[in-house]
JSON list of C-alpha atoms in Angstrom, two decimals:
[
{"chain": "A", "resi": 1, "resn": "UNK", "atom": "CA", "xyz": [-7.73, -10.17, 8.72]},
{"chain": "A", "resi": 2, "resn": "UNK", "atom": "CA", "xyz": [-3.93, -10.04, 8.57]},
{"chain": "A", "resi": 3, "resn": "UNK", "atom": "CA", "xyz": [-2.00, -7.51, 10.57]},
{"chain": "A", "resi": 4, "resn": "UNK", "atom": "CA", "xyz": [1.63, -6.64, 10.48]},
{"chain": "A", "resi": 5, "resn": "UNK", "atom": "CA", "xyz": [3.91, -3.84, 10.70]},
{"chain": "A", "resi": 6, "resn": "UNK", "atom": "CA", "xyz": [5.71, -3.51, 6.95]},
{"chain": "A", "resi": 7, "resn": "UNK", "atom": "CA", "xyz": [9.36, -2.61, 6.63]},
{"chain": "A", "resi": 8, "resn": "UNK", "atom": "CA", "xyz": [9.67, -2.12, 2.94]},
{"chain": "A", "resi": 9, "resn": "UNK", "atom": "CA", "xyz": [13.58, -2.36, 2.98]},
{"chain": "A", "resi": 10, "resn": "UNK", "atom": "CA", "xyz": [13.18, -6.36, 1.56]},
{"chain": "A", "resi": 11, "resn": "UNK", "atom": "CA", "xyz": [11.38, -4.61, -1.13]},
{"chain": "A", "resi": 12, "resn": "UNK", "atom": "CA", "xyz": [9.51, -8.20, -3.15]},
{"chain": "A", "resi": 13, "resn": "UNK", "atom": "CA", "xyz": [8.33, -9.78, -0.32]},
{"chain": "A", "resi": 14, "resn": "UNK", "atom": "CA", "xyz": [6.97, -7.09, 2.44]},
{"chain": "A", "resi": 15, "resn": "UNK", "atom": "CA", "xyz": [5.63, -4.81, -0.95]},
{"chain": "A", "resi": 16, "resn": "UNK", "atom": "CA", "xyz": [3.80, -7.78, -1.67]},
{"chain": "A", "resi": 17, "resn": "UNK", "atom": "CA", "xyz": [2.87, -8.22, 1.88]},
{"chain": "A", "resi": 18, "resn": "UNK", "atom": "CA", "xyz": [1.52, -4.81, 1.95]},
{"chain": "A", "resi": 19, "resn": "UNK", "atom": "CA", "xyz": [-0.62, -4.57, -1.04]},
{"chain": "A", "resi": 20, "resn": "UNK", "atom": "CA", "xyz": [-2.20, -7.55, 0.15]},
{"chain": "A", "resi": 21, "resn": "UNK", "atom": "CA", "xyz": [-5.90, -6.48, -0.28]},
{"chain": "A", "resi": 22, "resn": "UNK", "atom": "CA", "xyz": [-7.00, -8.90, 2.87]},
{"chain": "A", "resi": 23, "resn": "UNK", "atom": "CA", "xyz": [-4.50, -7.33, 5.38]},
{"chain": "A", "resi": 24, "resn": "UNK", "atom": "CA", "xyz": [-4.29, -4.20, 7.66]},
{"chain": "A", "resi": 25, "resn": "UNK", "atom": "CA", "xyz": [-0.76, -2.91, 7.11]},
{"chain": "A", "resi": 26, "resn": "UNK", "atom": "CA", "xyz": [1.20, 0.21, 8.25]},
{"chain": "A", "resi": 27, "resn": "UNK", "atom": "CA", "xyz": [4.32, 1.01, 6.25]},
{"chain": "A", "resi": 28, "resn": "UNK", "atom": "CA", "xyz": [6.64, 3.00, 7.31]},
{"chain": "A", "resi": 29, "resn": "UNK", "atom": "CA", "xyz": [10.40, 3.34, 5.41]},
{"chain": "A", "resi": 30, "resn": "UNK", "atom": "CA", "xyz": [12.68, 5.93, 4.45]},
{"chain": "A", "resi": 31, "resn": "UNK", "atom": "CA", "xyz": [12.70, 7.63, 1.26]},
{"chain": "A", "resi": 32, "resn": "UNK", "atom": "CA", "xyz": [13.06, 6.36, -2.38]},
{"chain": "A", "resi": 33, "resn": "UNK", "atom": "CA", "xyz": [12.31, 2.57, -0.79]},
{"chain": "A", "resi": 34, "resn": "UNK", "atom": "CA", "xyz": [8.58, 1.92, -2.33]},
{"chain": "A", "resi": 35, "resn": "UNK", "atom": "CA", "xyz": [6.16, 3.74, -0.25]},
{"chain": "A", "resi": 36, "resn": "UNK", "atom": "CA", "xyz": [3.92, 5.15, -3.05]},
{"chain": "A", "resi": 37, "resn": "UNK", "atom": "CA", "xyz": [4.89, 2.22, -5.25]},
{"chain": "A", "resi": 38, "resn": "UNK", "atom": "CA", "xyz": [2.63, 0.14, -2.65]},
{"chain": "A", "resi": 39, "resn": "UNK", "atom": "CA", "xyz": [0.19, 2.53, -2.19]},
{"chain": "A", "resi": 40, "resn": "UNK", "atom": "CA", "xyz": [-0.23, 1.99, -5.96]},
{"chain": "A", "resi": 41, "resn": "UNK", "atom": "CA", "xyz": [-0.54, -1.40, -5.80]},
{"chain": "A", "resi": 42, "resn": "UNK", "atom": "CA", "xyz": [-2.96, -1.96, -3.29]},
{"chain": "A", "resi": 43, "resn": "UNK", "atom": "CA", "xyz": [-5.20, 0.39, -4.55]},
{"chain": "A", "resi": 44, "resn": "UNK", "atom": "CA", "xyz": [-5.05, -1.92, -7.44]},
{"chain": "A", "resi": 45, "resn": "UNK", "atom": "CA", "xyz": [-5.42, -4.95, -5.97]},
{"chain": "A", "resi": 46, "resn": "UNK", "atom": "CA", "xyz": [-8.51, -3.80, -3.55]},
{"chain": "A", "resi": 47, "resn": "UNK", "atom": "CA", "xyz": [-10.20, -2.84, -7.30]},
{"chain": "A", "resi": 48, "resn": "UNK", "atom": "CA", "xyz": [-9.24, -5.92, -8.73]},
{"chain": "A", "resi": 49, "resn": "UNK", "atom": "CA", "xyz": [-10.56, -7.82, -5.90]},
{"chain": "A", "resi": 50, "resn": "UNK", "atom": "CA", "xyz": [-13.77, -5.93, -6.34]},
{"chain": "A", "resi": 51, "resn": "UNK", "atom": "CA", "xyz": [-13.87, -3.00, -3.77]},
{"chain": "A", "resi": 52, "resn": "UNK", "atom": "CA", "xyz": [-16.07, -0.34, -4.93]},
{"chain": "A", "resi": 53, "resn": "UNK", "atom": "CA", "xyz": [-13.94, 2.98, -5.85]},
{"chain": "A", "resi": 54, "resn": "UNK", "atom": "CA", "xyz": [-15.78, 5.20, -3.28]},
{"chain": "A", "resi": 55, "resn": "UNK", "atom": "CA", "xyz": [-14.70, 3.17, -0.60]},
{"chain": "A", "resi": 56, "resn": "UNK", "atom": "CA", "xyz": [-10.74, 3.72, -0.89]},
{"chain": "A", "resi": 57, "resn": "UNK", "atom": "CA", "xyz": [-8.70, 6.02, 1.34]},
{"chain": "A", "resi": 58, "resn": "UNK", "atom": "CA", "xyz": [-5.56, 6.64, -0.04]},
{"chain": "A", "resi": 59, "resn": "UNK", "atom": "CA", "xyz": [-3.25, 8.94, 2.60]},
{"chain": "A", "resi": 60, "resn": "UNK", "atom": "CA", "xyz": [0.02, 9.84, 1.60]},
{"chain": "A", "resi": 61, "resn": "UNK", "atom": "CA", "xyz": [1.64, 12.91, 3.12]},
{"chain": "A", "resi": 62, "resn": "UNK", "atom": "CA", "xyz": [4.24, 14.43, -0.04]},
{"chain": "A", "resi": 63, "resn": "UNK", "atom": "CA", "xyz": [3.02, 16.10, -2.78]},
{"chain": "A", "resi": 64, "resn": "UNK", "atom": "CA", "xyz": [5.08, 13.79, -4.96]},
{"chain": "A", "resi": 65, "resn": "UNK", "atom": "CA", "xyz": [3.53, 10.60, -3.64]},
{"chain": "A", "resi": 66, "resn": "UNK", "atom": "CA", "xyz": [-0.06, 12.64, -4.20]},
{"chain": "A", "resi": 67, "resn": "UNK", "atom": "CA", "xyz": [0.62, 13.74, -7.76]},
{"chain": "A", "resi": 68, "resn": "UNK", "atom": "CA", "xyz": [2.07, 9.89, -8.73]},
{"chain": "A", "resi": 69, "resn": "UNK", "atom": "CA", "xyz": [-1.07, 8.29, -7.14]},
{"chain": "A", "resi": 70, "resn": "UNK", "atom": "CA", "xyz": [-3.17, 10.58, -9.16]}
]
């Protein structure tokens, strides 16, 4: 499994990175640089790869980032 620290400031490649469905990834960035927009696509990715739903953790720690994952 693939580890590495994500800093989503070169937004294609290290979002891309990160949603990686094979790798164990912690992003951390400032604000308005892609957090939830990851989140989002991981969770996507780990479905299309064929995890089942009820194994998915999503954390996110705004209210904003909750409601758009929802």
């Amino acid at each position: 499994m693939l580890k590495r620290n994500i800093n989503v400031q070169n937004k294609n490649e290290d979002q891309f990175a990160a949603s990686d469905p094979t790798a164990n990834v912690y992003v951390s960035a400032s604000a308005g640089t892609g957090k939830t927009k990851v989140l989002a696509d991981r969770f996507v990715r780990l479905l299309l790869s064929g995890s089942p739903i009820n194994k998915i953790l999503c954390l996110t720690f705004t209210n904003a980032a909750a409601a758009e994952m929802q």
